[in-house]
Coordinates of C-alpha atoms in Angstrom, one line a residue:
T161 CA 53.6 139.2 67.1
L162 CA 50.5 137.0 67.1
E163 CA 48.9 135.3 70.0
V164 CA 46.2 132.7 69.5
A165 CA 43.9 131.6 72.4
A166 CA 40.3 130.6 73.3
V167 CA 38.0 132.9 75.3
S168 CA 34.8 132.0 77.0
E169 CA 32.5 132.8 79.9
E170 CA 34.4 130.3 82.1
Q171 CA 37.8 131.5 81.1
T172 CA 37.4 135.3 80.5
S173 CA 35.8 137.5 83.1
Y174 CA 34.4 140.1 80.6
Y175 CA 33.3 137.6 77.9
V176 CA 29.8 137.9 76.5
T177 CA 28.2 135.3 74.4
P178 CA 27.1 136.5 70.9
P179 CA 23.4 137.4 70.4
G180 CA 21.2 134.3 69.7
V181 CA 23.9 131.9 70.8
Y182 CA 23.1 129.7 73.8
R183 CA 25.3 127.4 75.8
E184 CA 24.4 123.8 75.3
E185 CA 23.2 121.8 78.2
M186 CA 23.7 118.1 79.1
I187 CA 22.3 116.0 81.9
N188 CA 24.8 113.9 83.9
N189 CA 23.8 111.9 87.0
N190 CA 20.6 113.9 87.3
Q191 CA 22.5 117.2 87.1
R192 CA 22.1 119.7 84.4
I193 CA 25.6 120.9 83.2
R194 CA 26.1 123.9 80.8
E195 CA 28.9 123.3 78.4
D196 CA 31.3 126.1 77.8
E197 CA 30.9 128.4 74.7
Q198 CA 34.1 129.6 73.2
S199 CA 35.5 132.1 70.6
L200 CA 38.8 132.1 68.8
S201 CA 40.9 135.1 70.0
L202 CA 43.7 136.6 67.8
K203 CA 45.9 139.2 69.5
V204 CA 48.4 141.2 67.4
K205 CA 51.1 143.6 68.6
G206 CA 53.2 145.9 66.4
L207 CA 51.3 145.0 63.2
A208 CA 52.9 147.1 60.4
P209 CA 50.7 149.0 57.9
G210 CA 49.5 146.6 55.1
D211 CA 50.7 143.6 57.1
S212 CA 48.5 140.7 58.2
R213 CA 48.6 137.7 60.5
G214 CA 46.2 134.7 60.6
V215 CA 45.6 131.0 61.5
Y216 CA 44.2 128.3 59.1
K217 CA 42.6 125.0 59.1
N218 CA 42.5 122.3 56.4
F219 CA 39.2 120.6 55.6
Q220 CA 36.9 120.0 52.6
V221 CA 33.4 121.4 52.2
D222 CA 31.0 122.2 49.4
M223 CA 29.2 125.5 50.0
R224 CA 27.2 125.7 46.8
Q225 CA 23.9 124.6 48.4
Y226 CA 23.9 127.5 50.8
K227 CA 23.2 131.2 50.3
N228 CA 25.2 132.9 53.0
L229 CA 28.5 132.7 55.0
E230 CA 28.1 134.3 58.4
M231 CA 30.3 135.0 61.5
F232 CA 30.3 137.2 64.6
L233 CA 33.3 139.5 65.2
H234 CA 34.4 141.5 68.2
A235 CA 37.4 144.0 68.3
E236 CA 39.0 145.8 71.2
S237 CA 42.2 147.8 71.8
L238 CA 45.0 146.4 74.0
P239 CA 45.5 147.7 77.5
A240 CA 47.9 150.6 78.1
P241 CA 50.7 151.3 77.2
S242 CA 49.5 150.2 73.8
S243 CA 47.8 152.9 71.7
P244 CA 44.1 152.5 71.2
I245 CA 43.0 151.7 67.7
S246 CA 40.4 153.6 65.7
N247 CA 37.4 152.2 63.8
G248 CA 38.5 150.8 60.4
E249 CA 42.2 150.6 61.2
L250 CA 42.1 146.9 61.8
S251 CA 40.3 144.5 59.5
A252 CA 39.4 140.9 60.0
F253 CA 39.7 138.7 56.9
V254 CA 38.5 135.3 55.9
R255 CA 40.4 133.5 53.1
I256 CA 38.8 130.4 51.6
G257 CA 39.9 128.4 48.5
T258 CA 41.9 125.5 47.3
D259 CA 45.3 126.9 48.4
F260 CA 46.7 130.0 50.3
T261 CA 48.6 131.7 47.5
D262 CA 47.2 131.2 44.0
N263 CA 43.4 130.3 44.2
F264 CA 41.3 131.9 46.9
Y265 CA 38.6 134.3 47.8
Q266 CA 39.4 136.9 50.6
V267 CA 36.7 138.7 52.5
E268 CA 37.7 141.7 54.6
I269 CA 35.6 143.4 57.2
P270 CA 36.7 146.8 58.7
L271 CA 36.1 146.4 62.5
Q272 CA 34.4 148.7 64.9
V273 CA 36.1 148.8 68.3
T274 CA 33.8 148.0 71.1
N275 CA 33.7 148.7 74.9
Q276 CA 35.1 146.0 77.1
T277 CA 32.8 147.0 80.1
S278 CA 29.5 146.4 78.4
S279 CA 27.4 143.2 79.0
D280 CA 25.0 143.9 76.1
P281 CA 25.7 141.2 73.4
R282 CA 24.9 143.7 70.6
V283 CA 27.4 146.2 72.0
V284 CA 30.2 143.6 72.4
W285 CA 29.3 142.0 69.0
P286 CA 28.1 145.0 67.0
E287 CA 26.1 144.4 63.9
A288 CA 28.5 146.5 61.9
N289 CA 31.2 143.8 62.5
D290 CA 29.0 140.8 61.5
L291 CA 30.1 138.9 58.4
L292 CA 27.1 138.3 56.2
L293 CA 28.4 137.3 52.8
P294 CA 25.9 136.3 50.1
L295 CA 27.7 133.5 48.2
D296 CA 26.1 134.5 44.9
L297 CA 28.2 137.7 45.3
L298 CA 31.3 135.6 44.9
Q299 CA 29.8 134.3 41.6
K300 CA 29.2 137.8 40.3
I301 CA 32.7 138.9 41.2
K302 CA 34.3 135.9 39.6
S303 CA 32.2 136.2 36.4
T304 CA 33.1 139.9 36.3
V305 CA 36.9 139.2 36.4
I306 CA 36.5 136.4 33.8
G307 CA 34.4 138.5 31.5
N308 CA 36.6 141.6 31.6
S309 CA 40.1 141.3 30.0
T310 CA 41.3 144.4 32.0
Y311 CA 41.6 142.2 35.1
N312 CA 44.6 140.0 35.7
R313 CA 43.3 136.8 37.3
Q314 CA 46.7 136.2 38.8
D315 CA 46.4 139.4 40.9
L316 CA 44.3 139.8 44.0
N317 CA 41.4 141.9 42.7
F318 CA 39.2 143.6 45.3
F319 CA 35.6 144.7 44.9
N320 CA 32.9 146.2 47.2
E321 CA 29.4 144.9 47.7
N322 CA 28.3 146.9 44.7
L323 CA 30.8 145.1 42.4
Q324 CA 32.9 148.2 42.1
P325 CA 36.7 147.7 42.1
V326 CA 38.4 149.0 45.3
S327 CA 41.9 149.0 46.8
G328 CA 42.7 146.4 49.4
N329 CA 45.1 148.6 51.5
T330 CA 43.0 151.6 52.4
T331 CA 41.3 152.4 55.7
T332 CA 37.6 152.2 55.5
T333 CA 34.6 151.8 57.7
N334 CA 32.2 151.5 54.8
G335 CA 31.4 147.8 54.3
M336 CA 33.4 144.7 53.4
R337 CA 35.8 144.1 50.6
I338 CA 35.8 140.9 48.6
G339 CA 38.9 139.8 46.7
I340 CA 39.6 137.0 44.3
K341 CA 42.8 135.5 42.9
G342 CA 43.2 132.7 40.4
N343 CA 40.4 130.2 40.0
P344 CA 39.1 129.3 43.4
S345 CA 35.9 127.3 43.9
F346 CA 33.6 127.5 47.0
G347 CA 32.3 124.2 45.8
N348 CA 35.6 122.6 46.8
I349 CA 36.9 124.5 49.8
R350 CA 40.1 122.9 51.2
I351 CA 41.4 125.6 53.5
V352 CA 40.0 128.4 55.6
M353 CA 42.1 131.1 57.1
L354 CA 41.0 133.7 59.7
G355 CA 43.2 136.7 60.3
L356 CA 43.8 140.3 61.0
K357 CA 45.1 143.0 58.6
N358 CA 46.4 146.5 59.3
T359 CA 44.7 148.8 56.8
G360 CA 45.9 152.0 58.6
D361 CA 49.1 154.0 58.2
R362 CA 50.7 153.2 61.6
E363 CA 51.7 150.2 63.7
I364 CA 48.8 149.0 65.7
G365 CA 47.9 146.3 68.2
G366 CA 44.5 144.8 69.0
E367 CA 42.5 141.7 69.9
V368 CA 39.7 140.2 67.8
W369 CA 37.2 137.4 68.7
F370 CA 35.9 135.1 65.9
N371 CA 32.7 133.1 66.7
E372 CA 30.2 131.0 64.9
L373 CA 31.6 130.8 61.3
R374 CA 28.7 129.1 59.6
L375 CA 26.7 128.5 56.4
S376 CA 23.1 129.6 56.4
D377 CA 19.9 129.5 54.3
M378 CA 20.2 126.2 52.4
K379 CA 19.0 126.2 48.8
N380 CA 16.3 123.6 49.1
Q381 CA 14.4 124.3 45.8
G382 CA 13.4 121.1 44.1
G383 CA 13.1 120.2 40.5
W384 CA 10.8 118.0 38.4
A385 CA 11.1 115.2 35.9
A386 CA 8.8 113.7 33.3
V387 CA 9.0 110.7 31.0
V388 CA 6.8 110.2 27.9
N389 CA 6.4 107.0 25.8
M390 CA 4.5 106.4 22.6
D391 CA 4.0 103.3 20.5
T392 CA 2.1 103.3 17.1
N393 CA 1.5 100.5 14.6
F394 CA 0.2 100.7 11.1
A395 CA -0.9 97.1 10.6
D396 CA 2.1 95.1 9.4
F397 CA 3.4 98.0 7.3
A398 CA 5.1 100.2 9.9
S399 CA 5.6 100.8 13.6
I400 CA 6.9 103.9 15.5
S401 CA 8.2 104.0 19.1
A402 CA 9.2 107.2 20.8
T403 CA 10.5 108.1 24.2
G404 CA 11.1 111.5 25.7
R405 CA 12.6 112.5 29.1
R406 CA 13.0 115.8 30.8
S407 CA 14.5 116.6 34.2
T408 CA 15.6 119.9 35.8
V409 CA 18.1 121.0 38.4
G410 CA 17.2 120.0 41.9
F411 CA 15.3 116.8 41.0
G412 CA 15.9 113.8 43.2
S413 CA 14.3 111.1 45.2
I414 CA 12.6 111.6 48.5
E415 CA 15.5 110.2 50.6
Q416 CA 18.1 112.3 48.8
G417 CA 19.4 115.5 50.5
P418 CA 20.0 118.8 48.7
N419 CA 23.6 118.0 48.0
Q420 CA 22.6 114.7 46.4
R421 CA 20.0 116.0 44.0
S422 CA 20.6 116.5 40.3
R423 CA 22.7 119.6 39.2
E424 CA 21.9 119.1 35.6
D425 CA 19.2 120.0 33.2
V426 CA 18.5 117.0 30.9
K427 CA 16.6 116.8 27.7
Q428 CA 16.4 113.5 25.8
Y429 CA 14.4 111.8 23.2
D430 CA 14.6 108.6 21.1
V431 CA 12.6 107.6 18.0
V432 CA 12.6 104.2 16.4
T433 CA 10.7 103.4 13.2
N434 CA 10.4 100.1 11.3
V435 CA 8.9 100.1 7.8
N436 CA 8.3 97.1 5.5
V437 CA 8.9 98.9 2.2
G438 CA 8.3 95.7 0.3
Q439 CA 4.6 96.2 1.0
L440 CA 4.6 99.0 -1.6
L441 CA 5.6 96.7 -4.3
P442 CA 3.4 94.1 -6.1
K443 CA 2.8 91.1 -3.9
K444 CA 3.6 88.7 -6.8
W445 CA 7.2 90.0 -6.7
G446 CA 7.7 88.6 -3.2
V447 CA 10.3 91.3 -2.3
K448 CA 10.9 91.9 1.5
I449 CA 12.6 95.2 2.4
P450 CA 12.5 95.8 6.1
V451 CA 13.9 99.3 6.8
S452 CA 14.7 100.6 10.3
Y453 CA 15.6 104.1 11.2
S454 CA 16.4 105.4 14.7
R455 CA 17.3 108.9 16.0
G456 CA 18.1 110.1 19.5
E457 CA 19.4 113.3 21.0
E458 CA 20.5 114.1 24.5
L459 CA 21.4 117.6 25.8
I460 CA 22.8 118.0 29.3
T461 CA 23.2 121.5 30.6
P462 CA 25.0 121.7 34.0
Q463 CA 24.0 124.1 36.7
Y464 CA 27.6 125.1 37.2
D465 CA 30.2 125.9 34.6
P466 CA 32.6 122.8 34.2
E467 CA 35.7 125.0 34.3
F468 CA 34.7 127.4 37.1
L469 CA 33.0 124.9 39.3
D470 CA 31.4 127.4 41.8
L471 CA 30.0 129.6 39.1
E472 CA 26.5 129.0 37.9
L473 CA 26.4 128.9 34.1
E474 CA 23.5 131.3 34.0
T475 CA 25.4 133.9 36.1
L476 CA 28.5 133.5 33.8
L477 CA 26.4 134.1 30.7
D478 CA 24.6 137.1 32.2
N479 CA 28.0 138.8 33.0
T480 CA 29.5 138.2 29.6
N481 CA 28.8 141.1 27.2
N482 CA 30.2 139.6 24.0
Q483 CA 27.4 137.5 22.3
A484 CA 29.9 135.4 20.5
R485 CA 31.8 134.6 23.7
K486 CA 28.5 133.9 25.5
D487 CA 27.5 131.4 22.8
E488 CA 31.0 129.8 23.0
L489 CA 30.7 129.5 26.8
K490 CA 27.3 127.9 26.7
E491 CA 28.2 125.4 24.0
R492 CA 31.4 124.5 25.8
A493 CA 29.5 123.7 29.0
E494 CA 26.9 121.5 27.3
D495 CA 27.1 117.7 26.9
Y496 CA 25.4 117.0 23.6
T497 CA 25.0 113.6 21.8
L498 CA 23.1 112.8 18.6
R499 CA 22.7 109.2 17.5
Q500 CA 21.3 108.1 14.1
S501 CA 21.0 104.7 12.5
V502 CA 19.6 103.3 9.3
S503 CA 19.5 99.6 8.6
V504 CA 18.1 97.1 6.2
I505 CA 18.0 93.6 7.8
G506 CA 17.1 90.7 5.7
L507 CA 16.6 92.2 2.2
R508 CA 15.4 89.2 0.2
K509 CA 13.0 87.9 -2.5
E510 CA 10.7 85.1 -1.5
R511 CA 9.7 82.3 -3.8
T512 CA 6.4 83.0 -5.5
N513 CA 6.4 80.0 -7.9
Q514 CA 6.3 76.9 -5.8
D515 CA 6.0 74.7 -8.9
R516 CA 9.4 75.7 -10.2
K517 CA 12.3 73.6 -9.0
A518 CA 14.8 75.5 -6.8
Q519 CA 18.3 76.0 -8.3
P520 CA 21.6 76.9 -6.4
Y521 CA 21.8 80.1 -8.4
D522 CA 18.3 81.4 -7.6
V523 CA 18.1 84.9 -6.2
E524 CA 15.8 83.6 -3.5
N525 CA 18.8 81.9 -1.9
F526 CA 20.4 85.2 -1.0
S527 CA 19.7 87.6 1.8
I528 CA 21.4 91.0 2.3
S529 CA 21.7 93.1 5.4
G530 CA 23.3 96.5 6.0
A531 CA 23.5 99.2 8.7
Y532 CA 24.9 102.7 9.0
N533 CA 25.4 104.2 12.4
Q534 CA 26.5 107.8 13.2
E535 CA 27.2 109.5 16.5
D536 CA 27.9 113.2 16.9
H537 CA 29.2 114.3 20.4
R538 CA 30.6 117.3 22.1
D539 CA 31.3 118.2 25.7
F540 CA 33.6 120.3 27.9
E541 CA 36.7 118.1 27.0
I542 CA 35.7 117.2 23.4
E543 CA 35.0 120.1 21.0
E544 CA 33.6 117.8 18.3
A545 CA 33.6 114.0 17.8
L546 CA 32.1 112.1 14.8
D547 CA 31.8 108.3 14.9
Q548 CA 30.6 106.5 11.8
N549 CA 30.5 102.9 10.9
V550 CA 29.0 100.8 8.2
N551 CA 28.2 97.1 8.4
L552 CA 27.4 94.9 5.4
G553 CA 26.6 91.3 5.3
A554 CA 25.0 88.6 3.1
T555 CA 23.8 85.1 3.6
Y556 CA 23.3 82.2 1.2
D557 CA 20.9 79.4 2.0
Y558 CA 20.2 76.5 -0.3
S559 CA 19.2 73.0 0.7
F560 CA 20.1 70.1 -1.6
R561 CA 17.6 67.3 -2.0
P562 CA 18.8 64.4 0.2
K563 CA 19.9 61.3 -1.6
K564 CA 19.1 58.0 0.2
I565 CA 21.4 55.1 0.1
E566 CA 19.9 51.8 1.3
P567 CA 21.6 48.4 1.6

């Protein structure tokens, strides 16, 4: 059976507040009132070996901007006639993910049983029971499972803190176990489950207090950005304009918080040239050939892999041994666009002999324009895309001499 309750200084006689946690105070009618500080209590009886019980809560949170997940834990045996439990027989677990069954992380902490009579916070809440989970450890475990074909991602695979595979059903007092199943993302946590698991070989009962489940050490490292512009003219023969932009992960405006800053590395440039090729021909020919060429590239590299949204791309690549697979993963994550354009607008011959009478069939009456545009693109959803188009046009301009009719 499972019993769920709240314990606190005001409700439980032998309750001790965790170390470093202080009861909040509020002032009401000139009186200072201390608010109650509570812990979640889970009490199990007759828990079979390998069995577990827990409680859950639905909510949504993005943990990617934090370094650690922490929590205080306290374990004690039930009063007689229940048998006392030994260290490591009962484990507390935290399951976080997008669902309960197919996509989640599970962290298990073997519990040290503490003395109920002590009033020392560090005796009641021993440091050995503290949950201190570096979130980058989840990334390393996930990338290990992805990069190694011997692991079945549909199974619950457990590892220790040294990334060594371990069993999830053995009694241990030696550090926590971290399991992964499916494709969870701690960038989009939708459920949190807290529970108890019997990792011993007999039926047991016990009570565990959970307190101060929290995220700590925010990643507040900023980025930088730069923009470069250049304009050059060579008299009336040619002009060149160029723009370059670079921004890194973590860049944002002053008023933006860490979760609002850029999570992409962007490299971009654009070059536009205009050349009057007709200047290279004899002036008496009167030929105008305005040629324009433009080229622009943009490469966006995300901080997190677009498929495994809580896995930094750099971590995924570092844990992939096959170089061909590594290149494939990097190219798949990038958003790349190349634009090129060549155009001739207003190719014509101007009249150089003004004494000659204009005729409807003169070549000077015609003007020709043409443009070729090409765009190459690839991203996570599009392996390769090529867009090409050609536009051609011509104009004819001839003015007849007006004939006046007067009465």
